[in-house]
Short mmCIF file of C-alpha atoms in Angstrom, two decimals:
data_model
loop_
_atom_site.label_atom_id
_atom_site.label_comp_id
_atom_site.label_asym_id
_atom_site.label_seq_id
_atom_site.Cartn_x
_atom_site.Cartn_y
_atom_site.Cartn_z
CA MET A 1 43.07 84.58 -60.35
CA GLU A 2 45.55 86.11 -58.09
CA ILE A 3 45.69 89.87 -56.83
CA VAL A 4 48.72 91.84 -58.17
CA VAL A 5 49.74 95.10 -56.38
CA ARG A 6 50.58 97.94 -58.59
CA LEU A 7 51.70 100.27 -55.73
CA ASP A 8 55.04 100.78 -57.22
CA VAL A 9 53.49 102.16 -60.32
CA MET A 10 51.42 104.43 -58.84
CA LEU A 11 54.16 105.90 -56.89
CA ALA A 12 56.04 106.51 -59.86
CA LEU A 13 53.16 108.08 -61.53
CA ARG A 14 52.84 110.56 -58.66
CA LYS A 15 56.84 110.80 -58.21
CA MET A 16 56.78 109.80 -54.90
CA LYS A 17 59.29 108.05 -52.71
CA SER A 18 58.05 104.91 -50.40
CA ARG A 19 59.44 106.54 -47.53
CA GLU A 20 57.44 109.50 -48.07
CA LEU A 21 54.32 107.58 -48.40
CA SER A 22 54.97 105.21 -45.33
CA ALA A 23 55.66 108.56 -42.94
CA ARG A 24 52.11 109.93 -44.30
CA ILE A 25 50.31 106.97 -44.13
CA GLY A 26 51.81 105.60 -40.64
CA ILE A 27 53.29 102.61 -41.64
CA SER A 28 56.75 101.34 -41.35
CA GLU A 29 58.58 101.35 -44.61
CA GLN A 30 59.39 97.70 -44.02
CA ASN A 31 55.50 96.95 -44.23
CA LEU A 32 54.85 99.16 -47.07
CA SER A 33 58.06 97.28 -48.89
CA LEU A 34 55.93 93.95 -48.31
CA LEU A 35 52.89 95.25 -49.44
CA LYS A 36 54.63 96.54 -52.86
CA SER A 37 55.90 93.11 -53.02
CA GLY A 38 52.74 91.58 -52.70
CA LYS A 39 54.32 89.25 -50.14
CA VAL A 40 51.44 90.24 -47.74
CA LYS A 41 48.10 88.33 -47.18
CA GLY A 42 45.89 90.97 -46.88
CA ILE A 43 45.42 94.54 -46.14
CA ARG A 44 43.25 96.73 -43.76
CA PHE A 45 40.82 98.72 -45.33
CA GLU A 46 41.87 101.54 -43.35
CA THR A 47 45.36 101.32 -44.78
CA LEU A 48 43.87 101.22 -48.30
CA ALA A 49 42.02 104.39 -47.80
CA LYS A 50 44.90 106.44 -46.46
CA ILE A 51 47.25 105.19 -49.80
CA CYS A 52 44.35 106.23 -51.92
CA GLU A 53 43.92 109.60 -49.93
CA VAL A 54 47.53 110.32 -50.35
CA LEU A 55 48.02 109.15 -53.76
CA GLU A 56 44.59 110.62 -54.61
CA CYS A 57 43.72 107.07 -56.53
CA GLN A 58 41.07 104.42 -56.45
CA PRO A 59 41.49 101.12 -55.02
CA GLY A 60 41.17 99.75 -58.65
CA ASP A 61 44.68 102.08 -59.38
CA LEU A 62 46.62 99.95 -56.84
CA LEU A 63 45.13 96.40 -56.94
CA GLU A 64 44.63 93.77 -60.15
CA ALA A 65 43.20 91.05 -60.71
CA VAL A 66 45.02 88.83 -63.09
CA ALA A 67 44.82 85.09 -64.26
CA LYS A 68 46.91 82.87 -62.90
CA ASP A 69 49.90 81.52 -65.46
CA PRO A 70 49.07 77.85 -65.49
CA ALA A 71 52.93 77.28 -66.72
CA ALA A 72 53.45 78.40 -62.96
CA ARG A 73 51.91 75.63 -61.33
#
C-alpha cells in the first residue's frame, strides 16, 4: 500500500488556490507544493488539522491508501 495525497482535488472542489491555502495555514507555497505532489515523507497532525479546518474536510478526503502497482516495481 501507498498513501496518495488528494489535496489538489480538494482545492479544486473548494475553488481555492494553493497560494491562499498556504497563507491561511502558515506554510510556504513550496512546502505545500511538495505535499500536493506527494514528495514528503510525513505531515504534522497540526498542519493536517489546519488544512482540514480551512478546506472544511476530513483527513480521509485528503489522503488515500491505494495498492502499489506491481508493474512499477
